[in-house]
PDB file of N, CA and C in Angstrom:
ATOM      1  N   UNK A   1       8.352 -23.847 -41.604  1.00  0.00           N
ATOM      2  CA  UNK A   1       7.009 -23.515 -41.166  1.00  0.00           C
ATOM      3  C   UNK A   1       7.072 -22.935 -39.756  1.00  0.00           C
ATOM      4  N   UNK A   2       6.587 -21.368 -39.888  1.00  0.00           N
ATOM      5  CA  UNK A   2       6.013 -21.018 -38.259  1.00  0.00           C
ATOM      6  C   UNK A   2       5.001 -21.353 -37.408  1.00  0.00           C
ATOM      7  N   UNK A   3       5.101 -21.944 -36.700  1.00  0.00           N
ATOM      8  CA  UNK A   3       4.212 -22.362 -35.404  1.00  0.00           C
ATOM      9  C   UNK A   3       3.929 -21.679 -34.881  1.00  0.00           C
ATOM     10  N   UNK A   4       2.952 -22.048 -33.352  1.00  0.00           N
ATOM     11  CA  UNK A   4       2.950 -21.466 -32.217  1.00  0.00           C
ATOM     12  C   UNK A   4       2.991 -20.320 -32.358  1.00  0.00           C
ATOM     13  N   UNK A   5       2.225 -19.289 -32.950  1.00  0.00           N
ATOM     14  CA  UNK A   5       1.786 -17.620 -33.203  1.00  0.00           C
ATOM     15  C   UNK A   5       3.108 -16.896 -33.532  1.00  0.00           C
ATOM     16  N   UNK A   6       3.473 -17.525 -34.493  1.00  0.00           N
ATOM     17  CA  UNK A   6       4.601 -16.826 -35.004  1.00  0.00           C
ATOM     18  C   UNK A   6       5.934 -16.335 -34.356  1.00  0.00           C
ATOM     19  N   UNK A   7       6.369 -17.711 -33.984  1.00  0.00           N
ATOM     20  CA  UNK A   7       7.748 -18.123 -32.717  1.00  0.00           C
ATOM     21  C   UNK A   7       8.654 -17.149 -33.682  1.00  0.00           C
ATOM     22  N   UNK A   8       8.789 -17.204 -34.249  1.00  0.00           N
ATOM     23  CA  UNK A   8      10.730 -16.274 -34.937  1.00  0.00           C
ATOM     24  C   UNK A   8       9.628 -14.639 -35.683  1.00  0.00           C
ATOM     25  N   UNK A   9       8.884 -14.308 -35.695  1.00  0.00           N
ATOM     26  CA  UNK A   9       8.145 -12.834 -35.527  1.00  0.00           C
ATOM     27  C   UNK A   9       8.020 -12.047 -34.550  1.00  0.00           C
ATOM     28  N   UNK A  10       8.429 -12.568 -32.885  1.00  0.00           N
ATOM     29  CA  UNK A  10       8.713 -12.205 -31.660  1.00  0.00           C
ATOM     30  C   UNK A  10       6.648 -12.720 -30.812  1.00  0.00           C
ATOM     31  N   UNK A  11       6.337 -13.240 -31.336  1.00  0.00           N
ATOM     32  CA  UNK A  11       5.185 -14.328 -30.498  1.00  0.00           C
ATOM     33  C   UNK A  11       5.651 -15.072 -29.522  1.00  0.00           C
ATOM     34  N   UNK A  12       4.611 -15.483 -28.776  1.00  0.00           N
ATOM     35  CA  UNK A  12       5.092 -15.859 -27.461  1.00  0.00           C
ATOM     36  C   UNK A  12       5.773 -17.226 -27.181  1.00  0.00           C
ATOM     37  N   UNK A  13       5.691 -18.024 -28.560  1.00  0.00           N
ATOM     38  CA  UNK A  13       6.591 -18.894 -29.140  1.00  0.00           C
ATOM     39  C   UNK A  13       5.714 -20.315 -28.054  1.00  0.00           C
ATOM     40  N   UNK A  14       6.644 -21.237 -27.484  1.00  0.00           N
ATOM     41  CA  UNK A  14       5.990 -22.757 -27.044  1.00  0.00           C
ATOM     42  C   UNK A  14       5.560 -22.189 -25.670  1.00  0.00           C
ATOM     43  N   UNK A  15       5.964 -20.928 -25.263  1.00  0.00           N
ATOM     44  CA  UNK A  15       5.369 -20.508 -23.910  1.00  0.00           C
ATOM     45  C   UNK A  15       3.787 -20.655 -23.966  1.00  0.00           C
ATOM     46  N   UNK A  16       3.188 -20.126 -25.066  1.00  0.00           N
ATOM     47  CA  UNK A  16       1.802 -20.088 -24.810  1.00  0.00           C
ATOM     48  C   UNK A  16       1.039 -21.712 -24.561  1.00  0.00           C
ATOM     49  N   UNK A  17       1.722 -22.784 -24.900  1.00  0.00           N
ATOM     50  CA  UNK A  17       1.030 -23.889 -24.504  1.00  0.00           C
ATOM     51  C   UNK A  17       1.185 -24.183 -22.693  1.00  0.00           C
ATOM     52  N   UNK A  18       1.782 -23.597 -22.593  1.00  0.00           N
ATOM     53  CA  UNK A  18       2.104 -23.298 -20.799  1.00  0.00           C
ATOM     54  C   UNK A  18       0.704 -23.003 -20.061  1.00  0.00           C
ATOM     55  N   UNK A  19       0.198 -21.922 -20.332  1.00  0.00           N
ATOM     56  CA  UNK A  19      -0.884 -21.244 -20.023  1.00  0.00           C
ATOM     57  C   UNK A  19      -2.160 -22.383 -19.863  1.00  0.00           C
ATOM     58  N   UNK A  20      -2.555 -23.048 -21.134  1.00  0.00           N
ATOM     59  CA  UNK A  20      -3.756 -24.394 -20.561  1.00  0.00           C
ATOM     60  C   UNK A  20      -2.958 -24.924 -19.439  1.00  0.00           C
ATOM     61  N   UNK A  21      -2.478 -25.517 -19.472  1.00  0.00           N
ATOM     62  CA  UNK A  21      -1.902 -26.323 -18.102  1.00  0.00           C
ATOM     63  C   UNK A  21      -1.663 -25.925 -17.369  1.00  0.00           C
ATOM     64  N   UNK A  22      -1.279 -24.657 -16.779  1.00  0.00           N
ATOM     65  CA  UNK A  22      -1.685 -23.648 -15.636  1.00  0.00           C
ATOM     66  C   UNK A  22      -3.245 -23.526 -14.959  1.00  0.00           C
ATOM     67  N   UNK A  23      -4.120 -23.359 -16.160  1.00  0.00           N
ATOM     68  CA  UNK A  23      -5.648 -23.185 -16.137  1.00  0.00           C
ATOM     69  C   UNK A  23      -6.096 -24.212 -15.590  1.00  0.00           C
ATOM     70  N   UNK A  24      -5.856 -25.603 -16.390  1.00  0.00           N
ATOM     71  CA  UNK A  24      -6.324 -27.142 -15.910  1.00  0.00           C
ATOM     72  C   UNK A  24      -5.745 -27.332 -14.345  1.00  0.00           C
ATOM     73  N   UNK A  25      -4.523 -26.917 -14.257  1.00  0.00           N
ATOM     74  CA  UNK A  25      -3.733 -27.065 -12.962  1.00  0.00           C
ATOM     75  C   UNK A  25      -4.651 -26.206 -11.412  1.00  0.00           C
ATOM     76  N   UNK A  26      -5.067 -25.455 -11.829  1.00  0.00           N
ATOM     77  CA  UNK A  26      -5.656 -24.104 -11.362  1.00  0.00           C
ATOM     78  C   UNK A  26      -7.316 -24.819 -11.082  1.00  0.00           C
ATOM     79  N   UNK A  27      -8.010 -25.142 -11.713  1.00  0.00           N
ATOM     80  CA  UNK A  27      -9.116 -25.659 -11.789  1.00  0.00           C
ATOM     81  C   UNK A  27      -9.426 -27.271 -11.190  1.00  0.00           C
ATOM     82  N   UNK A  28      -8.281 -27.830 -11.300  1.00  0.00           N
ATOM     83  CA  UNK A  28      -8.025 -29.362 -11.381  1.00  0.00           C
ATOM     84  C   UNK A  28      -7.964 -28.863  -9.396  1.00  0.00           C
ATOM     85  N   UNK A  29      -7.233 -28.101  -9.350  1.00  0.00           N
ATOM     86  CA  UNK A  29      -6.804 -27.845  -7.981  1.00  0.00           C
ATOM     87  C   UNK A  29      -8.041 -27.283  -6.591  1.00  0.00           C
ATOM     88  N   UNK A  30      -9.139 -26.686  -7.402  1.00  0.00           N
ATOM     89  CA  UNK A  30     -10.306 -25.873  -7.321  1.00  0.00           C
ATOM     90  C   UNK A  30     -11.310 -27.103  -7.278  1.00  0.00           C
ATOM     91  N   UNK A  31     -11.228 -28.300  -7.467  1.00  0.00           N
ATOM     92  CA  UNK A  31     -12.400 -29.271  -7.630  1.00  0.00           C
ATOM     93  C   UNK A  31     -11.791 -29.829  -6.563  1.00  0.00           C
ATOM     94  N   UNK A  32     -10.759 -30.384  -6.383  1.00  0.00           N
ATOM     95  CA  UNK A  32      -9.777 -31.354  -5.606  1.00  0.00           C
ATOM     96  C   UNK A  32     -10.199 -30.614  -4.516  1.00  0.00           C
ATOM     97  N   UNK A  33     -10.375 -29.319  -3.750  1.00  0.00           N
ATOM     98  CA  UNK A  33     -10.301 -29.009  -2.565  1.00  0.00           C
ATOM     99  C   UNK A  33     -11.523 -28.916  -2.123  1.00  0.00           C
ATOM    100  N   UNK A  34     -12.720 -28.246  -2.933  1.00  0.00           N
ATOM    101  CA  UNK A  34     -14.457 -28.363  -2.377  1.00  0.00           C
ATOM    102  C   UNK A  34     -14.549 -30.116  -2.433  1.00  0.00           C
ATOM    103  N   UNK A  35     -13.924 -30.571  -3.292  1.00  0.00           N
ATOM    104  CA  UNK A  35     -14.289 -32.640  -3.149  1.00  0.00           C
ATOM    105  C   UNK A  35     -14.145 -32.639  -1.702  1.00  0.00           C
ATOM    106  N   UNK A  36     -12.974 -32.433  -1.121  1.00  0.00           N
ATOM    107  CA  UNK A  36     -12.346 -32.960  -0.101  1.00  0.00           C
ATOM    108  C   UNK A  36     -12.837 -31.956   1.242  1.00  0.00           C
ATOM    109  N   UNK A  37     -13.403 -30.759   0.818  1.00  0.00           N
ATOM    110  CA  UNK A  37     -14.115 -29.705   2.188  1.00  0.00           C
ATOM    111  C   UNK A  37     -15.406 -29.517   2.028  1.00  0.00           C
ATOM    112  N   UNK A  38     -15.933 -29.315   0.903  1.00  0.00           N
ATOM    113  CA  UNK A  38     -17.445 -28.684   1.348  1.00  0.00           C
ATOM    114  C   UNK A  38     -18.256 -29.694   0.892  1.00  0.00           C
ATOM    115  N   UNK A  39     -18.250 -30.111  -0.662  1.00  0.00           N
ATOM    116  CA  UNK A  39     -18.960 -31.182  -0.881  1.00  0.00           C
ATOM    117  C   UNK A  39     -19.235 -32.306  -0.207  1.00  0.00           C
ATOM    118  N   UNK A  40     -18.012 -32.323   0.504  1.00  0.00           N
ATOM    119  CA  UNK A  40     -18.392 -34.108   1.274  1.00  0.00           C
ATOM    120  C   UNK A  40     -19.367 -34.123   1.867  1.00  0.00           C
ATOM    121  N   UNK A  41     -19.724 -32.885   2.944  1.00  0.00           N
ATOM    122  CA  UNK A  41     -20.565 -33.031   3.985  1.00  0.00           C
ATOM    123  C   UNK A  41     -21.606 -33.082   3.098  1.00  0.00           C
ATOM    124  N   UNK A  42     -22.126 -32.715   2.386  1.00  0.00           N
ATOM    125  CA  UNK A  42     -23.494 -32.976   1.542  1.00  0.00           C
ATOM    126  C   UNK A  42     -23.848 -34.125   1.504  1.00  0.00           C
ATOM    127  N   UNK A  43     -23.278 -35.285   0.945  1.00  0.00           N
ATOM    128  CA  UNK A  43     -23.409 -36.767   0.456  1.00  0.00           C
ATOM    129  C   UNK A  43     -24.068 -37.551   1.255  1.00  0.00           C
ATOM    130  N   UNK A  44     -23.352 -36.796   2.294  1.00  0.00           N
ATOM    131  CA  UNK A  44     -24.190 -38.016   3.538  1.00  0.00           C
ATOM    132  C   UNK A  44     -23.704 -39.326   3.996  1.00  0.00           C
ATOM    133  N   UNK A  45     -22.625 -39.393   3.538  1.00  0.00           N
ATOM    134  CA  UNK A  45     -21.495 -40.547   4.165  1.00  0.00           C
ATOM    135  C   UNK A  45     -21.331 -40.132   5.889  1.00  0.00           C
ATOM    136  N   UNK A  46     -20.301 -41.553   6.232  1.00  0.00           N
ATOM    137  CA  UNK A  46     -19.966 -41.557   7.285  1.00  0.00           C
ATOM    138  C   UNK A  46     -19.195 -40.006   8.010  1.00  0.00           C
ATOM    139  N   UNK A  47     -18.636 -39.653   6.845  1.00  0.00           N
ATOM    140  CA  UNK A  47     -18.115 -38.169   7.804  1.00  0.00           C
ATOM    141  C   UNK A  47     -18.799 -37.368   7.636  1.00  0.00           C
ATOM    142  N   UNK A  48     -20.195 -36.994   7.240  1.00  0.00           N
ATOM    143  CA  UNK A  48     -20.944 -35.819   7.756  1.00  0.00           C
ATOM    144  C   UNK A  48     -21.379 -35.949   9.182  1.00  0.00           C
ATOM    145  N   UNK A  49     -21.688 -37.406   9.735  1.00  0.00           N
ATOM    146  CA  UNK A  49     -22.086 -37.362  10.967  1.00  0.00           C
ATOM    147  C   UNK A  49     -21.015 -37.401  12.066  1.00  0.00           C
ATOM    148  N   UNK A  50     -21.129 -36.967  13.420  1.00  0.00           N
ATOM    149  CA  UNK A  50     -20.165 -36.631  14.623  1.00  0.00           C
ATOM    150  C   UNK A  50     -20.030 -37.846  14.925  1.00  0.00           C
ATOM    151  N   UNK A  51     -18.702 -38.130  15.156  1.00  0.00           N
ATOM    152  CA  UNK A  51     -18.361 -39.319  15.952  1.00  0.00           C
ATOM    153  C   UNK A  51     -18.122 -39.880  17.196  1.00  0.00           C
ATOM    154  N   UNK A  52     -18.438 -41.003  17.705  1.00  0.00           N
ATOM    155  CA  UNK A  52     -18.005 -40.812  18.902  1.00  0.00           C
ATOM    156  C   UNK A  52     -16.786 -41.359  18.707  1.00  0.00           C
ATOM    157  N   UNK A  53     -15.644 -41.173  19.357  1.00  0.00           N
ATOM    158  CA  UNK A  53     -14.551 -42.373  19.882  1.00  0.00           C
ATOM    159  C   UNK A  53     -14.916 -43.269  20.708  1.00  0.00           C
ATOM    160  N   UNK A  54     -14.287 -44.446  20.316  1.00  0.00           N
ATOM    161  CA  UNK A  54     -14.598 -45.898  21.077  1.00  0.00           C
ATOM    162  C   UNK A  54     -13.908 -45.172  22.236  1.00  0.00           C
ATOM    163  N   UNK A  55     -13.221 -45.059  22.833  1.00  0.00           N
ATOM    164  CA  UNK A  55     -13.027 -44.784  24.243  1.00  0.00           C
ATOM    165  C   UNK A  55     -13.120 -43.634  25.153  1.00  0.00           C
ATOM    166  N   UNK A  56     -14.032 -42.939  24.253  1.00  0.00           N
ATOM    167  CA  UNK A  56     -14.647 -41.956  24.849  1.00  0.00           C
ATOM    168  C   UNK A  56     -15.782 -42.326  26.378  1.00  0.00           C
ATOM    169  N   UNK A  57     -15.680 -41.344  26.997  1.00  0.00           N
ATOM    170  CA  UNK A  57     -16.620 -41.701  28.172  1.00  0.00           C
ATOM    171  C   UNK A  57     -18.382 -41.876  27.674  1.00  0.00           C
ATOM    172  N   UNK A  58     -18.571 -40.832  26.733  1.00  0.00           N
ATOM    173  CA  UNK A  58     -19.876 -41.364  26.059  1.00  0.00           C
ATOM    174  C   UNK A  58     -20.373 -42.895  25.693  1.00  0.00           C
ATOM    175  N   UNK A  59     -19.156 -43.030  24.994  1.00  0.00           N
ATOM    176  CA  UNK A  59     -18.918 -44.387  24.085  1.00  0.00           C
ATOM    177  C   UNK A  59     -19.476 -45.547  25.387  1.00  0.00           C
ATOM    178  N   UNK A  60     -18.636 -45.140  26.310  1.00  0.00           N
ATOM    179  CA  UNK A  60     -18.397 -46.330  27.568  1.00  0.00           C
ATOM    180  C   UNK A  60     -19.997 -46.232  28.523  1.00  0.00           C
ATOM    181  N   UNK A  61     -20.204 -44.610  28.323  1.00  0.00           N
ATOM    182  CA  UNK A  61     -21.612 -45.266  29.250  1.00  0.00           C
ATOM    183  C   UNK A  61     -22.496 -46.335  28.365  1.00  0.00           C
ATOM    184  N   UNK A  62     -22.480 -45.640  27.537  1.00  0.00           N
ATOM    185  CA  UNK A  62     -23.268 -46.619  26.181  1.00  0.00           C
ATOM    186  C   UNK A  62     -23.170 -47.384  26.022  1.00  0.00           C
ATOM    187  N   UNK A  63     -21.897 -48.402  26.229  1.00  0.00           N
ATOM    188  CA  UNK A  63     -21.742 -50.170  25.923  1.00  0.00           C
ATOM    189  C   UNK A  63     -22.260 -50.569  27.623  1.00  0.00           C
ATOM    190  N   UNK A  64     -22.149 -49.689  28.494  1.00  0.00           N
ATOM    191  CA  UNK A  64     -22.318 -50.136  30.089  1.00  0.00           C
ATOM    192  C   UNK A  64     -23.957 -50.905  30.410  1.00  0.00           C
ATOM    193  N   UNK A  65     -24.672 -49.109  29.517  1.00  0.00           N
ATOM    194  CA  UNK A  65     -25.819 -49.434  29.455  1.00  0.00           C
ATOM    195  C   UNK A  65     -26.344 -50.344  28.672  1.00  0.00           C
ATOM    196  N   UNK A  66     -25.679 -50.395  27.022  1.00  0.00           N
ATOM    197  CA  UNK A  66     -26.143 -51.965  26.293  1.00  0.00           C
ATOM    198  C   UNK A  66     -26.457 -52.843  27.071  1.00  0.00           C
ATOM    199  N   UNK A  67     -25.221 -53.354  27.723  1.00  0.00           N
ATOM    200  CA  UNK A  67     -24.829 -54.443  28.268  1.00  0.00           C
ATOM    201  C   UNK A  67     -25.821 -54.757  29.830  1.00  0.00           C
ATOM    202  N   UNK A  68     -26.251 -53.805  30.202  1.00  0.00           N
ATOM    203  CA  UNK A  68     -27.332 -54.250  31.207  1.00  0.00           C
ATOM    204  C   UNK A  68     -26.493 -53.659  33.071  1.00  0.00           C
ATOM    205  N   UNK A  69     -24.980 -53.148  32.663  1.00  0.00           N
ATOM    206  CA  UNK A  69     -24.573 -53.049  33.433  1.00  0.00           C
ATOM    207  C   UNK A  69     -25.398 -51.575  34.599  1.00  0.00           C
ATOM    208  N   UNK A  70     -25.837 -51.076  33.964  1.00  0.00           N
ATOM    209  CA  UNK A  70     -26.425 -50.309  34.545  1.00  0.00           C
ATOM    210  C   UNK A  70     -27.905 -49.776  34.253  1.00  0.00           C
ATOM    211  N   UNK A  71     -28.823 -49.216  34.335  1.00  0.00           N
ATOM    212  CA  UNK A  71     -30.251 -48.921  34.245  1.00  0.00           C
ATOM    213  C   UNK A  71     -30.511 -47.651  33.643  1.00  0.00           C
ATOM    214  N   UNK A  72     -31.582 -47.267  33.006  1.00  0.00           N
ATOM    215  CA  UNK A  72     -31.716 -46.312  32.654  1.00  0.00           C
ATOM    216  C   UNK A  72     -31.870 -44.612  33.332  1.00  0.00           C
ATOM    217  N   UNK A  73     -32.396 -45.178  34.734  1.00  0.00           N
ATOM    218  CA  UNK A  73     -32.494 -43.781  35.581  1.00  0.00           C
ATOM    219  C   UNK A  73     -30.207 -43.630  35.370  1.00  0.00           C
ATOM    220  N   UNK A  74     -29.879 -44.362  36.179  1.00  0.00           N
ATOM    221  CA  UNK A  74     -28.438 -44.005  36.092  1.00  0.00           C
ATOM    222  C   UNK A  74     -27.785 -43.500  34.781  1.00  0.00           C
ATOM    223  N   UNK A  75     -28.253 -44.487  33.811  1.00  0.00           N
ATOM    224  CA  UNK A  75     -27.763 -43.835  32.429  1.00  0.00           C
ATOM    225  C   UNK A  75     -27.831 -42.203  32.376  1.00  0.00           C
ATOM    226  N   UNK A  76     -29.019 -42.072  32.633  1.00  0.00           N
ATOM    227  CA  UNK A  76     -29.613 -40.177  32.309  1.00  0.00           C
ATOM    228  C   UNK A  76     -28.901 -39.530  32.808  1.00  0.00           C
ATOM    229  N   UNK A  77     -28.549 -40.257  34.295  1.00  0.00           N
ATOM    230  CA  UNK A  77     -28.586 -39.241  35.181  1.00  0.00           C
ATOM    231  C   UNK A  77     -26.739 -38.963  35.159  1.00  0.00           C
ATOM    232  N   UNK A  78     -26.124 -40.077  34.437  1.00  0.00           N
ATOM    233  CA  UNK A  78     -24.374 -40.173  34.165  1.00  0.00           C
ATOM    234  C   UNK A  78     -23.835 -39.255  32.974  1.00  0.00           C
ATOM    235  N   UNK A  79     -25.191 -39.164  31.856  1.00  0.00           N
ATOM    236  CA  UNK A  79     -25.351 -38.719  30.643  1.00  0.00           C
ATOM    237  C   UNK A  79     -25.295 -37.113  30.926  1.00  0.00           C
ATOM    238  N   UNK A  80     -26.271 -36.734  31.924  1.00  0.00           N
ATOM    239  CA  UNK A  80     -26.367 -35.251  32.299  1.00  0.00           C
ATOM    240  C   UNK A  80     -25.170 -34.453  32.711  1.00  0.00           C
ATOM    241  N   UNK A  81     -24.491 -35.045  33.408  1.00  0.00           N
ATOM    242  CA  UNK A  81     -23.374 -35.018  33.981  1.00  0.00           C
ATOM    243  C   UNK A  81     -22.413 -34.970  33.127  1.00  0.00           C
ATOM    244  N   UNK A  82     -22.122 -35.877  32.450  1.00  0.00           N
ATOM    245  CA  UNK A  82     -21.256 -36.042  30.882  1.00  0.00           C
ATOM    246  C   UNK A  82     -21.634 -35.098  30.302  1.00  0.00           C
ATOM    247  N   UNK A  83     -22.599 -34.263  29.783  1.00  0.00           N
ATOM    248  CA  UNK A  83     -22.814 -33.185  28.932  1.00  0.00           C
ATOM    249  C   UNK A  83     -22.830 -32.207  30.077  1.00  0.00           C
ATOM    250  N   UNK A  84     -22.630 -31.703  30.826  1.00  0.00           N
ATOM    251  CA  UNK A  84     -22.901 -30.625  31.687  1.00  0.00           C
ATOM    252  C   UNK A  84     -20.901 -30.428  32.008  1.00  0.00           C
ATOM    253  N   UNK A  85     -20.739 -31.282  31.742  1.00  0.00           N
ATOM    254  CA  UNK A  85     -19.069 -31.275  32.300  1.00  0.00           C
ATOM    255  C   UNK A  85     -18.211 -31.476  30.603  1.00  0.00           C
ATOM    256  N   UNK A  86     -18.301 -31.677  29.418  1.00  0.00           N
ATOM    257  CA  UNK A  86     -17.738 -32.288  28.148  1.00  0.00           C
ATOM    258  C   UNK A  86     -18.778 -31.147  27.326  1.00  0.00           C
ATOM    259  N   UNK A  87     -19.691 -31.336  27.526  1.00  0.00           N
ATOM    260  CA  UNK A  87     -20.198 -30.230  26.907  1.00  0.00           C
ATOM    261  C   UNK A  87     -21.032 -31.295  25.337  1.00  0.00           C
ATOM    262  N   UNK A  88     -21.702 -30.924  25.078  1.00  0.00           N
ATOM    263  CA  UNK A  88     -22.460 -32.092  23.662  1.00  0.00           C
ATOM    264  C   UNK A  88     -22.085 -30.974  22.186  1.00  0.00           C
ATOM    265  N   UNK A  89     -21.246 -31.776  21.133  1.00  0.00           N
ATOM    266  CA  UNK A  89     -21.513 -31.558  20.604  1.00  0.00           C
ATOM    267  C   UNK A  89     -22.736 -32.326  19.092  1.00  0.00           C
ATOM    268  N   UNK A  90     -22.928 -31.592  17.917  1.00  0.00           N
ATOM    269  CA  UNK A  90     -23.636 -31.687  17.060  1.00  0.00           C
ATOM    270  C   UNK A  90     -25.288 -32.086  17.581  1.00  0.00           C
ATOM    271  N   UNK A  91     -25.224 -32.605  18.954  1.00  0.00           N
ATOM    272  CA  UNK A  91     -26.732 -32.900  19.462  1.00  0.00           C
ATOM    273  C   UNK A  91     -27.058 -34.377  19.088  1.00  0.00           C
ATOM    274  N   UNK A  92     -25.669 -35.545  18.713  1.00  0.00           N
ATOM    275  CA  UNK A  92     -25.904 -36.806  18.640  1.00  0.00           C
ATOM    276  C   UNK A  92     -24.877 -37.424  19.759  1.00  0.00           C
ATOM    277  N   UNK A  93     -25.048 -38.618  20.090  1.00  0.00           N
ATOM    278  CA  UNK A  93     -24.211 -38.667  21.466  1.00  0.00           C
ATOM    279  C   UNK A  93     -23.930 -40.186  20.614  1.00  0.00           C
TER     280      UNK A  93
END
């Protein structure tokens, strides 16, 4: 019995089952990369929003001021300074 589009007639013989799994490979590969780049930011998880680093100078006026160590005129006025010199991004601090 001939198989596979007529393997001993000169058909492309078990090569052609190659080809889906190229396609799936190809596609499989095409989901895997918008998952991991464009889609995410949509969802609305923790990595669409900007982060600060804990030891960032932002970070630090911010636990200073929690903490009572300093007042709000100073806060602003440390904050202004911090963005005028670091520069702000996304517009969340």
């Amino acid at each position: 019995m001939q198989t596979l589009a007529h393997f001993g007639d000169g058909g492309p013989g078990p090569w052609i089952l190659l080809f889906p799994v190229i396609w799936a490979l190809v596609i499989g590969g095409g989901i895997t990369l918008l998952r991991r780049t464009v889609w995410r930011g949509r969802r609305g998880g923790p990595w669409g929003r900007p982060t600060v680093e804990s030891d960032s100078p932002l970070a630090v006026l911010g636990r200073r001021f929690a903490s009572g160590e300093i007042d709000e005129d100073e806060y602003w006025r440390r904050l202004s300074v911090l963005n005028e010199e670091f520069g702000r991004r996304g517009g969340a601090v």
